[in-house]
Short mmCIF file of C-alpha atoms in Angstrom, two decimals:
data_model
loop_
_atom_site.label_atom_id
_atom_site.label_comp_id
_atom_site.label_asym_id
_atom_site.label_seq_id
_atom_site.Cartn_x
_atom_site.Cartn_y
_atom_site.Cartn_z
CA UNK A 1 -28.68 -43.13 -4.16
CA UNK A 2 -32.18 -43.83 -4.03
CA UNK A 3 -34.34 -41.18 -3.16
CA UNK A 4 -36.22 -41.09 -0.39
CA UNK A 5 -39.75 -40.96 0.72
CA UNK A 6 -39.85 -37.63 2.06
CA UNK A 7 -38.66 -36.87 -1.79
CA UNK A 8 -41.23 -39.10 -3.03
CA UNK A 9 -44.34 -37.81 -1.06
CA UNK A 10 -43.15 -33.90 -2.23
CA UNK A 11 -42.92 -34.99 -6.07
CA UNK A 12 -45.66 -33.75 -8.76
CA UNK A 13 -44.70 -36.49 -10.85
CA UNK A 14 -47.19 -39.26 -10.78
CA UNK A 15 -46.48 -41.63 -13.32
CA UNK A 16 -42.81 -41.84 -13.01
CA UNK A 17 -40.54 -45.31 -11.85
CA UNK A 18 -39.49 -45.62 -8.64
CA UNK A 19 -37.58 -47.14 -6.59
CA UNK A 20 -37.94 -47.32 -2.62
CA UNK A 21 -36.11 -48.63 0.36
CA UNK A 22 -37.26 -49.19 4.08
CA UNK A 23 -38.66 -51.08 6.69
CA UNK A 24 -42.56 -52.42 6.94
CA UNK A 25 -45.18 -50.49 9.10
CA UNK A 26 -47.89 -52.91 8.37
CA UNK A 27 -48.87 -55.63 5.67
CA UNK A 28 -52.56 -56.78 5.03
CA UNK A 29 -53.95 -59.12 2.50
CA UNK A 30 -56.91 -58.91 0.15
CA UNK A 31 -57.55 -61.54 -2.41
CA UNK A 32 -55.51 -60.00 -5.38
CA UNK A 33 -53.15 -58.02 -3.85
CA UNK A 34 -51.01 -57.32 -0.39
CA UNK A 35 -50.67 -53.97 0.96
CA UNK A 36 -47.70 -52.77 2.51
CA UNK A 37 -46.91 -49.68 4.37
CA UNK A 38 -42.85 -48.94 4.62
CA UNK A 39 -41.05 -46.15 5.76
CA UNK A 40 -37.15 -45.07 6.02
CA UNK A 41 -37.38 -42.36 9.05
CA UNK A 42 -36.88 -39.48 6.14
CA UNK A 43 -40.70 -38.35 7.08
CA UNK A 44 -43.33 -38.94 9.34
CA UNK A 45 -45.60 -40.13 6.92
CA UNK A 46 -45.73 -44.05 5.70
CA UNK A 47 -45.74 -44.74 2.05
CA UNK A 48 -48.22 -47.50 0.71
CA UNK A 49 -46.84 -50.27 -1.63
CA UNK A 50 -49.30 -52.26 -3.65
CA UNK A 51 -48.21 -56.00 -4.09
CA UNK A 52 -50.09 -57.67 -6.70
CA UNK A 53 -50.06 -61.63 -6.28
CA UNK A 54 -48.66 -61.72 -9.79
CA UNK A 55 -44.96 -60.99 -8.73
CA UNK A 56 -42.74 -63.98 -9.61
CA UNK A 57 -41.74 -63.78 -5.94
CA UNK A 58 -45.37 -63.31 -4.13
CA UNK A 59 -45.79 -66.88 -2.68
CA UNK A 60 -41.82 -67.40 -1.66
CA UNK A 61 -41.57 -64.02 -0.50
CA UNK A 62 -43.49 -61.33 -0.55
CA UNK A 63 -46.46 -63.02 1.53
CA UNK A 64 -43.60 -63.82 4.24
CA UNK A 65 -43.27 -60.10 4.84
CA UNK A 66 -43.40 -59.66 8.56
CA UNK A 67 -44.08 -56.15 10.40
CA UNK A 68 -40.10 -54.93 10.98
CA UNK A 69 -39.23 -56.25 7.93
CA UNK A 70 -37.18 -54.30 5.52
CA UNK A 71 -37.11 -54.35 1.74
CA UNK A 72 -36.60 -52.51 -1.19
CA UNK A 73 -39.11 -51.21 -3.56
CA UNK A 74 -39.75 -50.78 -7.48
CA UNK A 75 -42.83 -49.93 -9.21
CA UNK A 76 -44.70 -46.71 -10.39
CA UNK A 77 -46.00 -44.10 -8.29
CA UNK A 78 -49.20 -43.47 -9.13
CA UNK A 79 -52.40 -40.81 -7.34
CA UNK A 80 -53.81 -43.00 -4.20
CA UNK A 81 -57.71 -43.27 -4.39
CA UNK A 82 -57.18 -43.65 -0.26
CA UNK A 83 -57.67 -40.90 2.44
CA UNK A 84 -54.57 -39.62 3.89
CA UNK A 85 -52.33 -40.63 1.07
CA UNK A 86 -51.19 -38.46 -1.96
CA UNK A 87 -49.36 -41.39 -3.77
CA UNK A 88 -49.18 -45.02 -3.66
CA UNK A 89 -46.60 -47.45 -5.47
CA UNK A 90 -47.43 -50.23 -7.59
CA UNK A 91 -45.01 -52.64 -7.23
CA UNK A 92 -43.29 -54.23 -9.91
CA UNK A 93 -40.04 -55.80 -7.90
CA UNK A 94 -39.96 -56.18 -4.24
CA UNK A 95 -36.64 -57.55 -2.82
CA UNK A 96 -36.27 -58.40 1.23
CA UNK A 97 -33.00 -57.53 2.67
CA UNK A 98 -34.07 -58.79 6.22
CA UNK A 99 -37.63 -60.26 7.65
CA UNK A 100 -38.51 -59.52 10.92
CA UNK A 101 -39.63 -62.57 13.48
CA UNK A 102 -42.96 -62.50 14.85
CA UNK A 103 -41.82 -61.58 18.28
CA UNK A 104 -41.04 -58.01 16.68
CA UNK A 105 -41.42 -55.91 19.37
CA UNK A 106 -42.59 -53.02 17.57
CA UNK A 107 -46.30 -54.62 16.36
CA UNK A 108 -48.64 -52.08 15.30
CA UNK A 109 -50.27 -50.54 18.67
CA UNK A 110 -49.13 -47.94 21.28
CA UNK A 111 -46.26 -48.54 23.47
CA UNK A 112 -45.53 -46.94 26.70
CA UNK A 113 -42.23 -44.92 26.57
CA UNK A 114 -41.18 -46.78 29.36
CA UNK A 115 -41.00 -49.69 27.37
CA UNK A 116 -39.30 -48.27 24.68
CA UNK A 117 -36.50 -46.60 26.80
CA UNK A 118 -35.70 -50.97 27.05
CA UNK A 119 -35.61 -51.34 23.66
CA UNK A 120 -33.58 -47.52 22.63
CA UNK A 121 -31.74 -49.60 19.77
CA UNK A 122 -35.36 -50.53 18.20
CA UNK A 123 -36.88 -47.37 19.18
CA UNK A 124 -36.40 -44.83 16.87
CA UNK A 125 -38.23 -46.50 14.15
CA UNK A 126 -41.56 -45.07 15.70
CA UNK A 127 -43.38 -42.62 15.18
CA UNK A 128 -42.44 -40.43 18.04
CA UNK A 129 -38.72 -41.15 18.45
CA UNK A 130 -38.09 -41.17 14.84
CA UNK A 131 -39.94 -37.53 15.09
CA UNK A 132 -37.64 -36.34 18.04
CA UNK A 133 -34.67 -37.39 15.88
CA UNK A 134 -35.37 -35.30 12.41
CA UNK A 135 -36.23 -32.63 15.04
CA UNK A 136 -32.94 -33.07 16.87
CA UNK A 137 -30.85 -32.99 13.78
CA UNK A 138 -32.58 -29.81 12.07
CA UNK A 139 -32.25 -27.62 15.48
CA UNK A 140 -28.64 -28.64 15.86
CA UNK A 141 -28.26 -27.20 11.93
CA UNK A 142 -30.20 -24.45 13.80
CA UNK A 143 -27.60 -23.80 16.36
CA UNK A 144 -24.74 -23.58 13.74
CA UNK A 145 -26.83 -21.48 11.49
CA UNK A 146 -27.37 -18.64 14.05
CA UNK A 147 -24.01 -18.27 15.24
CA UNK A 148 -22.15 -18.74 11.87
CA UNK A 149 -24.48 -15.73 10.77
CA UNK A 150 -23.24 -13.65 13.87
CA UNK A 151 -19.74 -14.02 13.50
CA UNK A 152 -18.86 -16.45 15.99
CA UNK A 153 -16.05 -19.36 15.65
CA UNK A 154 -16.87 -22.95 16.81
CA UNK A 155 -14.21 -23.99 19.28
CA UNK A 156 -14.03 -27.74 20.15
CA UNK A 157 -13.40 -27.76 23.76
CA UNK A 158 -11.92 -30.80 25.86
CA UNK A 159 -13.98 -33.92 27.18
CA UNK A 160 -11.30 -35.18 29.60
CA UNK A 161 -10.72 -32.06 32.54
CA UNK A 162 -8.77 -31.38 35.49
CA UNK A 163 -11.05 -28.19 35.66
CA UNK A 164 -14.16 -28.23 37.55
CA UNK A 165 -16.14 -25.37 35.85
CA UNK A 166 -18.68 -25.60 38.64
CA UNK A 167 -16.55 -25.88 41.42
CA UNK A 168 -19.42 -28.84 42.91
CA UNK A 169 -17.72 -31.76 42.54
CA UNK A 170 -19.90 -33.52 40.95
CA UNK A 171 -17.36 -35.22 37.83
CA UNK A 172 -16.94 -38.39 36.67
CA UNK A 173 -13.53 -39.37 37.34
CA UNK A 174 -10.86 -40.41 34.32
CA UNK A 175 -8.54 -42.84 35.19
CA UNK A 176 -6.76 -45.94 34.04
CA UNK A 177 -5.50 -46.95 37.40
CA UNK A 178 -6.30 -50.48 38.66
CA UNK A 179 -9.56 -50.03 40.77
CA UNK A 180 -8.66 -52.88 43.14
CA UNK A 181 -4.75 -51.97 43.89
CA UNK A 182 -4.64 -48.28 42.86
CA UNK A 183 -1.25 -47.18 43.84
CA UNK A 184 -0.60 -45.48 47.28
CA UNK A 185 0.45 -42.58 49.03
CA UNK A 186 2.49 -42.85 52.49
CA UNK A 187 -0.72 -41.07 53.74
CA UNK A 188 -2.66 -43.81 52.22
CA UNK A 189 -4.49 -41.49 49.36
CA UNK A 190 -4.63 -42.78 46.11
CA UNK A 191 -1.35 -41.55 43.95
CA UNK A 192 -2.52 -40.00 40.92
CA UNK A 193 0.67 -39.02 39.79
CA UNK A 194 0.92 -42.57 38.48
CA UNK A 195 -2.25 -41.90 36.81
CA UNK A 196 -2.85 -41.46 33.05
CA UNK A 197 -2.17 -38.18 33.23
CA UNK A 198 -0.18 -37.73 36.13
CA UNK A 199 -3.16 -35.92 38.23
CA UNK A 200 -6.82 -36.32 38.66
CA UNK A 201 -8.74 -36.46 35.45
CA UNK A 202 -12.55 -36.28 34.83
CA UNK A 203 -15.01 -35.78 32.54
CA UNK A 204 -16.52 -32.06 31.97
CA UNK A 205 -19.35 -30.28 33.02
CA UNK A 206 -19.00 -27.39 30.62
CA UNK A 207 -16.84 -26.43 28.15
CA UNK A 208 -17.03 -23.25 29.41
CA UNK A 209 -13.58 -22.03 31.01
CA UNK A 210 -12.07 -23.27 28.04
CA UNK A 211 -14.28 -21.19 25.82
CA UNK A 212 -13.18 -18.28 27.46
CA UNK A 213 -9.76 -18.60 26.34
CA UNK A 214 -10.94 -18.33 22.83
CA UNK A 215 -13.47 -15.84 23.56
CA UNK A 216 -10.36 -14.10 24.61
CA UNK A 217 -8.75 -14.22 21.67
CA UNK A 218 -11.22 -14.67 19.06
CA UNK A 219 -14.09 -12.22 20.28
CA UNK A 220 -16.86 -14.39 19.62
CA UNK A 221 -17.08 -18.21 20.43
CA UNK A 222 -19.63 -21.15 21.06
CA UNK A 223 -19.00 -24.51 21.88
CA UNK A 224 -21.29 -27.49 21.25
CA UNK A 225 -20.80 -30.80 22.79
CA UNK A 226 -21.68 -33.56 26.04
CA UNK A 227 -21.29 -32.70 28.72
CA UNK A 228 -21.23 -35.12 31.98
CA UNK A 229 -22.89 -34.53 35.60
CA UNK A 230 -22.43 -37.04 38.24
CA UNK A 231 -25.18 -35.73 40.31
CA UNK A 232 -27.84 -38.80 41.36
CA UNK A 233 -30.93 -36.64 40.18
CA UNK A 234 -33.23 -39.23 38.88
CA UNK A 235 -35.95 -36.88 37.82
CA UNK A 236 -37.60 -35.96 34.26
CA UNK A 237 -35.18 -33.13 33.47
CA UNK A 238 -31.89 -34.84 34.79
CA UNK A 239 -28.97 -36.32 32.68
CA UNK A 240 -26.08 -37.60 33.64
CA UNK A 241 -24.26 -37.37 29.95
CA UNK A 242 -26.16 -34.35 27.54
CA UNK A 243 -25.29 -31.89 25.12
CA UNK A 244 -24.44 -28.09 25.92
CA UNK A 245 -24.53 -24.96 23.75
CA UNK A 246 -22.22 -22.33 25.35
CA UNK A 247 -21.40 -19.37 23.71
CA UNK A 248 -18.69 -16.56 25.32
CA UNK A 249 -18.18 -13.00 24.18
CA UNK A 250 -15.70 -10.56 25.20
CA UNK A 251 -16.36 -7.38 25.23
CA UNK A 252 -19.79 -8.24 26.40
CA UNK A 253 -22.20 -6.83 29.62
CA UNK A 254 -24.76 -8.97 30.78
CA UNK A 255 -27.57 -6.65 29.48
CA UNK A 256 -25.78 -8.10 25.83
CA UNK A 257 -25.50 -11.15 26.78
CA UNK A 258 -29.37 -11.44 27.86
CA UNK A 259 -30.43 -10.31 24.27
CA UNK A 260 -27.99 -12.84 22.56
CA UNK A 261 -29.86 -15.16 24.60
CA UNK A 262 -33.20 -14.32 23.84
CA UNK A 263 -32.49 -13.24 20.19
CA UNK A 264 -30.81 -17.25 19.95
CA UNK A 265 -34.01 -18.50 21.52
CA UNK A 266 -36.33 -17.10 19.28
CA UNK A 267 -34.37 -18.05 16.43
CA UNK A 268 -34.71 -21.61 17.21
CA UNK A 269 -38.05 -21.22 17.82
CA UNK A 270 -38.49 -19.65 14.68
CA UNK A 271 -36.74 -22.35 12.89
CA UNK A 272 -38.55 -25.22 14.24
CA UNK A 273 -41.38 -23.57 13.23
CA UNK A 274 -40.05 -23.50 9.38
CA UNK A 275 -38.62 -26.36 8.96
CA UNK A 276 -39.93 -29.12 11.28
CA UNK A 277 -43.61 -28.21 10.65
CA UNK A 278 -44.68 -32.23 10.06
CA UNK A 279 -43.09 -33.42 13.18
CA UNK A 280 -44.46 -30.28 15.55
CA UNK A 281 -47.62 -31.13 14.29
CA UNK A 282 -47.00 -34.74 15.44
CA UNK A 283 -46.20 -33.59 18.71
CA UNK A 284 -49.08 -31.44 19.02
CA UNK A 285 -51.59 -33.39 17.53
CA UNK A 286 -50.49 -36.38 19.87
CA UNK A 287 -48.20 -35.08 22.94
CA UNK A 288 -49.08 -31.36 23.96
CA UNK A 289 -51.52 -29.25 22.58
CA UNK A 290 -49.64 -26.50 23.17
CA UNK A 291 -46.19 -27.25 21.85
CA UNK A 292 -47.36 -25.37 18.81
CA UNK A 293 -48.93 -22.31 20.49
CA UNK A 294 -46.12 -22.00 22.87
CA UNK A 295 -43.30 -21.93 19.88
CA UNK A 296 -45.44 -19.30 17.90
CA UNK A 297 -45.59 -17.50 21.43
CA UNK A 298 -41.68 -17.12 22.22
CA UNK A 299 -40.66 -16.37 18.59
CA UNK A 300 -44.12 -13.30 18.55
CA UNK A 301 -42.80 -11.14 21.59
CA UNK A 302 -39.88 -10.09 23.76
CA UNK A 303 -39.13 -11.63 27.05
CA UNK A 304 -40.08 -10.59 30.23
CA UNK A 305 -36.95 -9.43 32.17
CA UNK A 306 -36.74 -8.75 36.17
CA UNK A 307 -34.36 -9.42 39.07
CA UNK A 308 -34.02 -12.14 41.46
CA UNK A 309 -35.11 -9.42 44.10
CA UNK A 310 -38.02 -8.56 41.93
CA UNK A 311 -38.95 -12.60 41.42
CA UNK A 312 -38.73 -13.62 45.01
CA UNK A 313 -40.84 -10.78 46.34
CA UNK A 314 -43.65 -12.17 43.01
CA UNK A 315 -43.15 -14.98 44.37
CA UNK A 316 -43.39 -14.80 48.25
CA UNK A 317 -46.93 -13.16 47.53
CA UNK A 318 -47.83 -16.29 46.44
CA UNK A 319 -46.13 -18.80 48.50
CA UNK A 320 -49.06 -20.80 49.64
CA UNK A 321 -49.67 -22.16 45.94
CA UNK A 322 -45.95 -23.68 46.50
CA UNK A 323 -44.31 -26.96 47.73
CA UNK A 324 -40.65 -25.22 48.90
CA UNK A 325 -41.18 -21.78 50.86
CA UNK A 326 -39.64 -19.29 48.62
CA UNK A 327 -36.85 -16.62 50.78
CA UNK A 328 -34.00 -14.76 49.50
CA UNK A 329 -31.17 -16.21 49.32
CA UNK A 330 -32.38 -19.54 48.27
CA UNK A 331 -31.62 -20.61 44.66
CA UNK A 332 -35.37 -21.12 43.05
CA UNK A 333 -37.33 -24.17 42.45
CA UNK A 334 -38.40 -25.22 39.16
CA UNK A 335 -41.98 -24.91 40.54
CA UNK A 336 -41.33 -21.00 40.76
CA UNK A 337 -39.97 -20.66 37.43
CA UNK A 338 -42.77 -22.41 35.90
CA UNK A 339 -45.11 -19.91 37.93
CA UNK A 340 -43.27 -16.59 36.83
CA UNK A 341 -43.33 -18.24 32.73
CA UNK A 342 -47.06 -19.81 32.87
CA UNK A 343 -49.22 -17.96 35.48
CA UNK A 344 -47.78 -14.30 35.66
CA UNK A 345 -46.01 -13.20 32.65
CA UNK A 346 -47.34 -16.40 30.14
CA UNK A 347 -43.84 -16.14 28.19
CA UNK A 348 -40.39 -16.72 28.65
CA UNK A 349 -38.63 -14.99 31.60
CA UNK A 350 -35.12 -13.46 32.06
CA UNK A 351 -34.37 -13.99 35.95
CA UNK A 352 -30.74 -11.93 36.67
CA UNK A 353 -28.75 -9.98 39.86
CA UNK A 354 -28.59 -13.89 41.75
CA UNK A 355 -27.32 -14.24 45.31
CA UNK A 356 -23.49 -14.78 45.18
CA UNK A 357 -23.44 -17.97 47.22
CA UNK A 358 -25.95 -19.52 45.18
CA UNK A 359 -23.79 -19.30 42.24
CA UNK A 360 -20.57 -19.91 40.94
CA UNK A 361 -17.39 -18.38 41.64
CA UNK A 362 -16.25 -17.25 37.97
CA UNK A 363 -19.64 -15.00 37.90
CA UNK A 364 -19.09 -11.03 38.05
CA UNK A 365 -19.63 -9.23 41.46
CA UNK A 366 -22.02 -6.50 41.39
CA UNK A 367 -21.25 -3.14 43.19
CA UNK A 368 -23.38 -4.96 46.26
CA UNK A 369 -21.06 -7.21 47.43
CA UNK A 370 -23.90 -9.40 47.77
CA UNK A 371 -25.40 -9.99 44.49
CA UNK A 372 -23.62 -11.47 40.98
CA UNK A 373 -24.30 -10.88 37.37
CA UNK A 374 -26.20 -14.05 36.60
CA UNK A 375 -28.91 -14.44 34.44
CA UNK A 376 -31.54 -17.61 33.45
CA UNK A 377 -33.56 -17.60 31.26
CA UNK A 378 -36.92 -19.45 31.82
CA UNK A 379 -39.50 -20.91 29.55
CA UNK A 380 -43.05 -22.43 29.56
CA UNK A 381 -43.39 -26.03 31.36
CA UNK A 382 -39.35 -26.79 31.37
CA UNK A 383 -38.43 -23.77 33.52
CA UNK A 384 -35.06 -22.72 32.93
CA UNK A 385 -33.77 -23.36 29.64
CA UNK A 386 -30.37 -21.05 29.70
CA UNK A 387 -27.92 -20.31 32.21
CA UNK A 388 -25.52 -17.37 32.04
CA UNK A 389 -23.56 -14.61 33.59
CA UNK A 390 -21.00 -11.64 32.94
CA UNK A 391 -17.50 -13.19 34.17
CA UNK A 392 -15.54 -11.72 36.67
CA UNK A 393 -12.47 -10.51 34.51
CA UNK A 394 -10.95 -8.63 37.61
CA UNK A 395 -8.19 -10.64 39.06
CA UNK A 396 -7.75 -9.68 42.42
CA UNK A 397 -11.77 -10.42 42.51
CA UNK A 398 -11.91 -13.80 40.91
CA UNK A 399 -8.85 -14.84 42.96
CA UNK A 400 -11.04 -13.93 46.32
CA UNK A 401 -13.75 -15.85 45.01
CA UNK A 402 -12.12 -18.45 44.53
CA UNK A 403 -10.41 -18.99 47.54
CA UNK A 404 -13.98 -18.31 49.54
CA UNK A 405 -15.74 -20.93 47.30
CA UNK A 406 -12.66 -23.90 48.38
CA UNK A 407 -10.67 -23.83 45.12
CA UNK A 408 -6.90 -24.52 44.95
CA UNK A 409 -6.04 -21.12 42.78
CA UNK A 410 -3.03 -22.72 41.36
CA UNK A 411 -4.85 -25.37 39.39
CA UNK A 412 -6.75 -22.46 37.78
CA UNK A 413 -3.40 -20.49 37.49
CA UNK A 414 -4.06 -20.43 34.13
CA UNK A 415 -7.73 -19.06 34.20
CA UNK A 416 -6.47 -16.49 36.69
CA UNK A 417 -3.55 -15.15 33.44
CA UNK A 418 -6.21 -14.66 31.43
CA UNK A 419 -7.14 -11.85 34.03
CA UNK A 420 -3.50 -10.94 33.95
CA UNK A 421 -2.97 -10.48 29.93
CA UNK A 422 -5.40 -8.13 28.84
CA UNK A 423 -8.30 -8.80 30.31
CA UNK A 424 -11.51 -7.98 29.32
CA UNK A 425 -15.11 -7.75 29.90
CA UNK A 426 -17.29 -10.82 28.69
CA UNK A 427 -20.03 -12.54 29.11
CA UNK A 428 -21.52 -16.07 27.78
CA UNK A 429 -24.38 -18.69 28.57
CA UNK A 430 -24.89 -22.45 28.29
CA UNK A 431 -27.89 -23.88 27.13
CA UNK A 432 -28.91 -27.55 27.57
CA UNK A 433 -29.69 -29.35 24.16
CA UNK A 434 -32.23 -31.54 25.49
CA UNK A 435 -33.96 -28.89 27.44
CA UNK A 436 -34.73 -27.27 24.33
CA UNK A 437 -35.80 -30.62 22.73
CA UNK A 438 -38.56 -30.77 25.57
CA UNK A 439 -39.55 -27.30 24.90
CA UNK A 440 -40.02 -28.06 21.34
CA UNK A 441 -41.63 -31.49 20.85
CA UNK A 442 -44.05 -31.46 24.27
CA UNK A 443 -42.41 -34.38 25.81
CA UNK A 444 -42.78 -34.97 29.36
CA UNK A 445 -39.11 -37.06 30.22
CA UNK A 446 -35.71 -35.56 28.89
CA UNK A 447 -34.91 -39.60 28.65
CA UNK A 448 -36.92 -39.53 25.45
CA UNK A 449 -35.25 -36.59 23.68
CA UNK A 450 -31.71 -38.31 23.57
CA UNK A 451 -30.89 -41.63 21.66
CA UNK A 452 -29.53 -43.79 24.27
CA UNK A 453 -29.93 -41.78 27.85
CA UNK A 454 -27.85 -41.94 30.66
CA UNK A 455 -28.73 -41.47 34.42
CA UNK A 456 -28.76 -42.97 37.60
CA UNK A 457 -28.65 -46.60 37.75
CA UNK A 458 -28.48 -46.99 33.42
CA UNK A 459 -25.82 -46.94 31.10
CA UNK A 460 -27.41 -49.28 28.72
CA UNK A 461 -26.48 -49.67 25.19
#
């Protein structure tokens, strides 16, 4: 293959042939020559093509270049005499696979993302999308990296369910049943036995109950997949289809499972850092001004750690600087966690000990009867980042929980064996993909961090 011009721009070897494929930035004229700008999404930097009119092809072809245009490339690279620019091409061949119209909608001038959230299948070739991707693809390499290196097996857990891991409801249903004549009960329900699958299907919210399984067998697990929410939350930080990261550990506390958490934080922080530095500087140059700082900041020091107790009474000192009244009990608001990350500790946070009714029924009772072993982790401007707990592995306890949070126990009859067959203790957290992406590149709307975004009202491409 040919190489590419993230190869090209790192070369020493001015002088040599090349040969370069991609699609036009810009193209202006002077009297002698055309320059072109092209780039294939391998960097964030352009490379410049110099076009003499001399080309056997100039007047037929070369002068039709259009912005959006894509072509290949052959010629010597040789030292640029411009600013900015390490290496320029001389062309000696251009061929054009594909010219652009003039109604391109990707001219050379700023574009709201708005706008290109309409256009998500033409949108990656700028600047700031194509960034978001490179950055995407290195951190999930990240995400492998750090749990390959401590021992843990990727498990490939289901999309379709008949589990609801949160026990809220909020699924999108599976079915292949004819939505206009659906067949009926004598009670008038819908029969799902003729369904599919013979019972109510949907799509999952975690791959997390399945994990356990594994974790149960193998030790140490993480899953890494989409994951679907049919909640109507139409805000910057809402999905309805994203991607999860959910280790589960047996053998495993919560106190372990909070420095796993941190420790995989950090990492990716760390790695970002490394081996996305073009891109960050992209996004802090032109998105936040602090995406840099704040990165350098998380992988530097340890988390601050305290209990929900601790948080609320931090934060009920300080109530009047909020919109929702803070009180125990109540699950908090992401204008809290932002206050206990940015204004009182100014690093990432590690909130556990949550209200049992706030959270869900698989999570550990403490020796309080009123409190569980939750933990979230919360970072700087997204507010909480991971999610976690120590799972109840007692059986007579889970069962009670489950009947007190509505569940049917004999649809989970087979979550409730694995508290039968040598249970264990073990702990795990799930971590949302594009959460991270935010945290990383400084962009305001999680709609921007995922190629083709799904929520409320869109389902577009």
């Amino acid at each position: 293959m040919d190489k590419l011009i993230k190869e090209i721009l790192s070369s020493s070897n001015a002088g040599v042939d090349v040969k370069v494929s991609g699609w036009v930035r810009t193209r202006r004229e002077s009297k002698e020559f055309s320059f072109l700008e092209i780039n294939d999404g391998s960097t964030l930097s352009g490379l410049q093509v110099i076009a003499p009119t001399t080309l056997p092809n100039y007047t037929d072809d070369v002068a039709r270049i259009t912005t959006g245009s894509s072509v290949t490339v052959e010629g010597k690279l040789v030292e640029s005499p411009g600013k900015g620019q390490r290496y320029e091409v001389q062309a000696t061949k251009i061929s054009i696979h594909g010219l652009a119209p003039k109604d391109y909608p990707l001219q050379k001038k700023r574009h709201s993302f708005e706008f290109l959230r309409e256009i998500a299948h033409l949108r990656p070739r700028t600047n700031s999308i194509g960034a978001v991707a490179r950055v995407r693809s290195s951190l999930s390499n990240a995400v492998h990296s750090f749990f390959t290196q401590n021992g843990f097996v990727y498990v490939h857990t289901p999309i379709i369910t008949t589990s609801d891991c949160e026990g809220a409801g909020s699924m999108f249903r599976v079915s292949t049943l004819d939505p206009d004549n659906p067949p009926r009960k004598e009670d008038g329900a819908v029969d799902y036995t003729k369904d599919f699958f013979g019972r109510q299907a949907s799509l999952t919210v975690s791959g997390q109950l399945e994990g356990e399984a594994y974790a149960l067998a193998l030790s140490r697990i993480y899953t890494f997949g989409p994951t679907f929410r049919a909640e109507n939350s139409n805000t910057a930080r809402h999905l309805a289809e994203f991607w999860m990261i959910e280790p589960e550990m047996a053998f495993c506390r919560l106190m372990q499972n909070m420095d796993v958490a941190e420790e995989f934080v950090r990492y990716l922080a760390q790695y970002a850092l490394e081996h996305n530095g073009e891109d960050l500087q992209f996004f802090n140059d032109r998105i936040d001004k602090s995406v840099i700082a704040t990165l350098e900041n998380i992988k530097a020091q340890p988390f601050e750690r305290l209990s929900y107790s601790e948080a609320v009474k931090i934060l009920k000192s300080n109530d009047s600087k909020f919109q929702y009244p803070v009180s125990w009990g109540a699950d908090l608001q992401s204008e809290h966690e932002r206050f206990l990350t940015e204004e009182v500790f100014s690093k990432p946070v590690i909130v556990y000990d949550y209200p049992k009714e706030i959270k869900a029924f698989y999570m550990r009772l403490n020796d309080d009867n009123e409190t569980v072993g939750a933990m979230d982790l919360l970072v700087p401007r997204i507010g909480e980042l991971i999610g976690g707990s120590e799972r109840e592995e007692r059986h007579e306890v889970l069962s009670s929980r489950m009947r007190q949070s509505g569940l049917n126990e004999e649809e989970y009859r087979w979550y409730l064996d694995l508290r039968r067959f040598g249970s264990t203790p073990h702990a795990g957290f799930g971590l949302g993909f594009e959460r991270l992406l935010l945290l990383v590149t400084g962009m305001q709307n999680i709609r921007e961090v995922i190629p083709f975004p799904r929520f409320p009202g869109n389902a577009q491409f």
